[in-house]
CSV table of C-alpha atoms in Angstrom, one decimal:
chain,number,residue,atom,x,y,z
A,4,LYS,CA,0.0,0.0,0.0
A,5,GLN,CA,1.3,3.4,-1.0
A,6,GLU,CA,2.2,5.7,1.9
A,7,VAL,CA,3.2,9.3,1.6
A,8,THR,CA,5.2,11.1,4.4
A,9,GLN,CA,5.9,14.8,4.8
A,10,ILE,CA,8.2,15.9,7.6
A,11,PRO,CA,8.2,18.2,9.5
A,12,ALA,CA,4.5,18.8,10.1
A,13,ALA,CA,5.2,22.6,10.5
A,14,LEU,CA,7.9,25.0,9.5
A,15,SER,CA,8.6,28.7,10.4
A,16,VAL,CA,11.0,30.8,8.4
A,17,PRO,CA,11.9,34.5,8.1
A,18,GLU,CA,10.8,36.3,5.0
A,19,GLY,CA,13.3,36.1,2.1
A,20,GLU,CA,14.7,32.7,3.0
A,21,ASN,CA,14.9,29.9,0.4
A,22,LEU,CA,13.4,26.7,1.6
A,23,VAL,CA,12.8,23.1,0.8
A,24,LEU,CA,9.8,21.0,1.6
A,25,ASN,CA,10.3,17.3,1.6
A,26,CYS,CA,7.9,14.4,0.5
A,27,SER,CA,8.7,10.7,0.5
A,28,PHE,CA,6.6,7.7,-0.8
A,29,THR,CA,7.0,4.0,-0.4
A,30,ASP,CA,6.0,2.6,-3.8
A,31,SER,CA,8.0,3.9,-6.8
A,32,ALA,CA,5.4,2.6,-9.3
A,33,ILE,CA,3.8,6.1,-9.6
A,34,TYR,CA,2.3,7.8,-12.6
A,35,ASN,CA,2.9,11.3,-11.4
A,36,LEU,CA,3.4,13.4,-8.2
A,37,GLN,CA,1.5,16.6,-7.4
A,38,TRP,CA,2.1,19.4,-5.0
A,39,PHE,CA,-0.9,21.3,-3.7
A,40,ARG,CA,-1.3,24.5,-1.6
A,41,GLN,CA,-4.2,24.8,0.9
A,42,ASP,CA,-5.0,28.1,2.7
A,43,PRO,CA,-6.9,27.9,6.0
A,44,GLY,CA,-10.5,27.1,5.5
A,45,LYS,CA,-10.1,26.7,1.7
A,46,GLY,CA,-9.8,24.0,-0.9
A,47,LEU,CA,-6.6,22.7,-2.5
A,48,THR,CA,-4.9,24.5,-5.4
A,49,SER,CA,-2.6,22.6,-7.7
A,50,LEU,CA,0.9,24.0,-7.8
A,51,LEU,CA,3.0,21.6,-9.8
A,52,LEU,CA,2.5,18.2,-11.4
A,53,ILE,CA,5.6,16.0,-12.2
A,54,GLN,CA,5.2,13.1,-14.5
A,55,SER,CA,7.1,9.9,-13.6
A,56,SER,CA,9.4,10.4,-16.6
A,57,GLN,CA,10.3,13.9,-15.5
A,58,ARG,CA,12.9,15.1,-13.0
A,59,GLU,CA,11.6,18.5,-12.2
A,60,GLN,CA,9.0,21.2,-12.9
A,61,THR,CA,9.2,24.9,-12.4
A,62,SER,CA,6.5,27.6,-11.9
A,63,GLY,CA,7.7,31.1,-10.9
A,64,ARG,CA,9.5,30.9,-7.6
A,65,LEU,CA,8.6,27.2,-7.2
A,66,ASN,CA,10.6,24.3,-8.3
A,67,ALA,CA,9.6,20.6,-7.7
A,68,SER,CA,11.9,17.7,-8.2
A,69,LEU,CA,11.2,14.0,-8.3
A,70,ASP,CA,13.5,11.0,-7.7
A,71,LYS,CA,11.4,7.9,-8.2
A,72,SER,CA,14.1,5.4,-7.4
A,73,SER,CA,14.6,6.8,-3.9
A,74,GLY,CA,10.9,7.6,-3.4
A,75,ARG,CA,11.4,11.3,-2.8
A,76,SER,CA,10.2,14.7,-4.0
A,77,THR,CA,11.2,18.2,-2.9
A,78,LEU,CA,9.4,21.5,-3.3
A,79,TYR,CA,11.8,24.4,-3.4
A,80,ILE,CA,10.5,27.9,-2.7
A,81,ALA,CA,12.8,30.8,-3.6
A,82,ALA,CA,12.8,34.1,-1.7
A,83,SER,CA,9.9,33.2,0.6
A,84,GLN,CA,7.2,35.8,1.3
A,85,PRO,CA,4.5,36.1,4.0
A,86,GLY,CA,1.9,35.3,1.3
A,87,ASP,CA,3.5,31.9,0.9
A,88,SER,CA,2.2,30.9,4.4
A,89,ALA,CA,-0.1,27.9,3.9
A,90,THR,CA,-0.2,24.2,4.1
A,91,TYR,CA,1.6,22.3,1.3
A,92,LEU,CA,0.4,18.8,0.5
A,93,CYS,CA,2.2,16.2,-1.7
A,94,ALA,CA,0.2,13.5,-3.5
A,95,VAL,CA,1.1,10.6,-5.7
A,96,GLN,CA,-0.9,8.9,-8.4
A,97,VAL,CA,-0.1,5.2,-8.4
A,98,THR,CA,0.1,3.4,-11.8
A,99,GLY,CA,-3.1,1.7,-12.7
A,100,ALA,CA,-5.1,3.2,-9.9
A,101,ASN,CA,-7.7,5.0,-11.9
A,102,SER,CA,-6.0,8.4,-11.2
A,103,LYS,CA,-6.6,8.1,-7.5
A,104,LEU,CA,-4.3,10.2,-5.3
A,105,THR,CA,-2.6,9.2,-2.1
A,106,PHE,CA,-1.9,12.3,0.0
A,107,GLY,CA,0.7,13.1,2.7
A,108,LYS,CA,-0.5,15.0,5.8
A,109,GLY,CA,1.0,18.2,4.7
A,110,ILE,CA,3.5,20.8,5.9
A,111,THR,CA,2.2,24.0,7.5
A,112,LEU,CA,4.5,26.8,6.4
A,113,SER,CA,4.7,30.2,8.2
A,114,VAL,CA,6.8,32.9,6.7
A,115,ARG,CA,7.5,35.6,9.3
A,116,PRO,CA,7.7,39.3,8.0
B,24,ASN,CA,-16.2,28.8,-15.9
B,25,ALA,CA,-16.9,28.2,-12.2
B,26,GLY,CA,-14.7,25.0,-11.8
B,27,VAL,CA,-15.9,22.7,-9.0
B,28,THR,CA,-18.7,24.0,-6.8
B,29,GLN,CA,-19.9,22.4,-3.6
B,30,THR,CA,-23.0,23.1,-1.5
B,31,PRO,CA,-23.6,23.6,1.4
B,32,LYS,CA,-20.5,25.4,2.8
B,33,PHE,CA,-21.4,24.4,6.3
B,34,ARG,CA,-23.9,22.1,8.0
B,35,ILE,CA,-24.7,20.8,11.5
B,36,LEU,CA,-26.5,17.5,11.7
B,37,LYS,CA,-27.9,15.5,14.5
B,38,ILE,CA,-26.9,11.9,15.0
B,39,GLY,CA,-29.0,9.7,12.8
B,40,GLN,CA,-30.0,12.3,10.3
B,41,SER,CA,-29.2,12.1,6.6
B,42,MET,CA,-28.0,14.6,4.0
B,43,THR,CA,-26.6,15.0,0.6
B,44,LEU,CA,-23.5,17.0,-0.2
B,45,GLN,CA,-23.7,18.4,-3.7
B,46,CYS,CA,-20.8,18.7,-6.2
B,47,THR,CA,-20.9,20.1,-9.7
B,48,GLN,CA,-18.1,20.7,-12.2
B,49,ASP,CA,-18.3,22.5,-15.5
B,50,MET,CA,-15.0,21.4,-17.0
B,51,ASN,CA,-16.3,18.3,-18.7
B,52,HIS,CA,-14.0,16.1,-16.6
B,53,ASN,CA,-14.7,12.3,-16.7
B,54,TYR,CA,-13.3,11.7,-13.3
B,55,MET,CA,-14.7,12.9,-10.0
B,56,TYR,CA,-13.7,12.2,-6.4
B,57,TRP,CA,-14.9,12.7,-2.9
B,58,TYR,CA,-12.4,13.1,-0.1
B,59,ARG,CA,-12.6,13.8,3.6
B,60,GLN,CA,-10.0,15.8,5.6
B,61,ASP,CA,-9.7,15.5,9.3
B,62,PRO,CA,-7.6,17.9,11.4
B,63,GLY,CA,-3.9,17.3,11.0
B,64,MET,CA,-4.5,14.5,8.5
B,65,GLY,CA,-4.2,14.4,4.8
B,66,LEU,CA,-7.1,13.7,2.5
B,67,LYS,CA,-8.7,10.3,2.5
B,68,LEU,CA,-10.6,9.1,-0.6
B,69,ILE,CA,-14.2,8.2,0.1
B,70,TYR,CA,-15.6,7.3,-3.4
B,71,TYR,CA,-14.7,8.1,-7.0
B,72,SER,CA,-16.2,7.9,-10.5
B,73,VAL,CA,-14.6,7.5,-13.9
B,74,GLY,CA,-17.7,8.5,-15.8
B,75,ALA,CA,-21.5,8.8,-15.7
B,76,GLY,CA,-23.0,5.6,-14.3
B,77,ILE,CA,-19.7,4.3,-12.9
B,78,THR,CA,-18.6,4.6,-9.2
B,79,ASP,CA,-16.2,2.8,-7.0
B,80,LYS,CA,-15.2,2.8,-3.4
B,81,GLY,CA,-12.1,4.5,-2.1
B,82,GLU,CA,-10.3,4.1,1.2
B,83,VAL,CA,-13.0,5.1,3.6
B,84,PRO,CA,-16.5,4.4,2.0
B,85,ASN,CA,-18.4,3.1,5.0
B,86,GLY,CA,-21.4,5.3,5.9
B,87,TYR,CA,-21.5,7.0,2.5
B,88,ASN,CA,-23.2,6.5,-0.9
B,89,VAL,CA,-22.7,8.2,-4.3
B,90,SER,CA,-24.3,8.3,-7.7
B,91,ARG,CA,-23.2,9.7,-11.0
B,92,SER,CA,-26.1,10.2,-13.4
B,93,THR,CA,-24.5,13.0,-15.4
B,94,THR,CA,-20.9,14.1,-16.2
B,95,GLU,CA,-21.3,17.3,-14.2
B,96,ASP,CA,-22.8,16.1,-10.9
B,97,PHE,CA,-21.5,13.7,-8.2
B,98,PRO,CA,-23.5,13.9,-5.0
B,99,LEU,CA,-22.4,12.3,-1.8
B,100,ARG,CA,-25.1,10.9,0.5
B,101,LEU,CA,-24.7,10.4,4.2
B,102,GLU,CA,-27.1,8.0,5.8
B,103,LEU,CA,-27.5,7.8,9.6
B,104,ALA,CA,-24.9,10.5,10.4
B,105,ALA,CA,-22.5,9.6,13.2
B,106,PRO,CA,-20.0,11.9,15.1
B,107,SER,CA,-17.1,10.1,13.3
B,108,GLN,CA,-18.4,11.8,10.1
B,109,THR,CA,-17.6,15.2,11.4
B,110,SER,CA,-15.0,16.4,8.9
B,111,VAL,CA,-14.4,18.7,5.9
B,112,TYR,CA,-15.5,17.1,2.6
B,113,PHE,CA,-13.9,18.0,-0.7
B,114,CYS,CA,-15.0,17.2,-4.1
B,115,ALA,CA,-12.6,17.1,-7.0
B,116,SER,CA,-12.5,16.4,-10.7
B,117,SER,CA,-10.0,15.7,-13.4
B,118,TYR,CA,-9.2,14.2,-16.8
B,119,PRO,CA,-7.5,10.8,-16.5
B,120,LYS,CA,-4.0,11.1,-15.1
B,121,GLU,CA,-4.1,14.9,-15.0
B,122,THR,CA,-4.3,17.5,-12.3
B,123,GLN,CA,-7.2,17.3,-9.9
B,124,TYR,CA,-9.3,20.4,-9.4
B,125,PHE,CA,-10.8,20.9,-6.0
B,126,GLY,CA,-14.0,22.5,-4.7
B,127,PRO,CA,-14.0,24.8,-1.7
B,128,GLY,CA,-15.2,22.1,0.7
B,129,THR,CA,-18.2,21.5,2.9
B,130,ARG,CA,-17.7,21.6,6.7
B,131,LEU,CA,-19.9,19.1,8.5
B,132,LEU,CA,-20.5,18.8,12.2
B,133,VAL,CA,-22.4,15.9,13.6
B,134,LEU,CA,-23.7,16.3,17.1
């Protein structure tokens, strides 16, 4: 059974810092990996999707990498801002699973002004 | 283009009552999903559908039912509500193997 782990559960950094959020998964037979952002009391917003054949994806100040063989992904946020404060969830889509996602519990990020 | 919409936003139920959570998407996605999110936890899949007339159980289906009569709508039915069903419920939709788009959620409290 696929398990997705995100550690630590919470992170606090000063504004302007570059930071890395980690995600690990147990089954490397994945179709893709997705990073989502969730603001308090809101739904999830997709940030980046990395196909299993890709190594990384970039969008603005965000860069996500994927290492299938080691079961790891990282989300890099450059020059963090207070507006980046949110919970970041990682989810994997297992091959042959009808596009179902398995989620980690998320990392709650706080960026201090 | 409204994306994925959910109603109601918030509801309080008494133990044993029933209700239907509504979900509609206007992106013509084949796939739709229902998740629940408990505090400090990730999302758990309740039910999903790969097209009109086709539904299947996810990880935590007990106490819930779904139907999919149209591409756009995927209602979630709670029968005999229990305190363990207190949660935030999210509906999502996607094309196969593509990004999932989420609704704003329904917060349910069972007392």
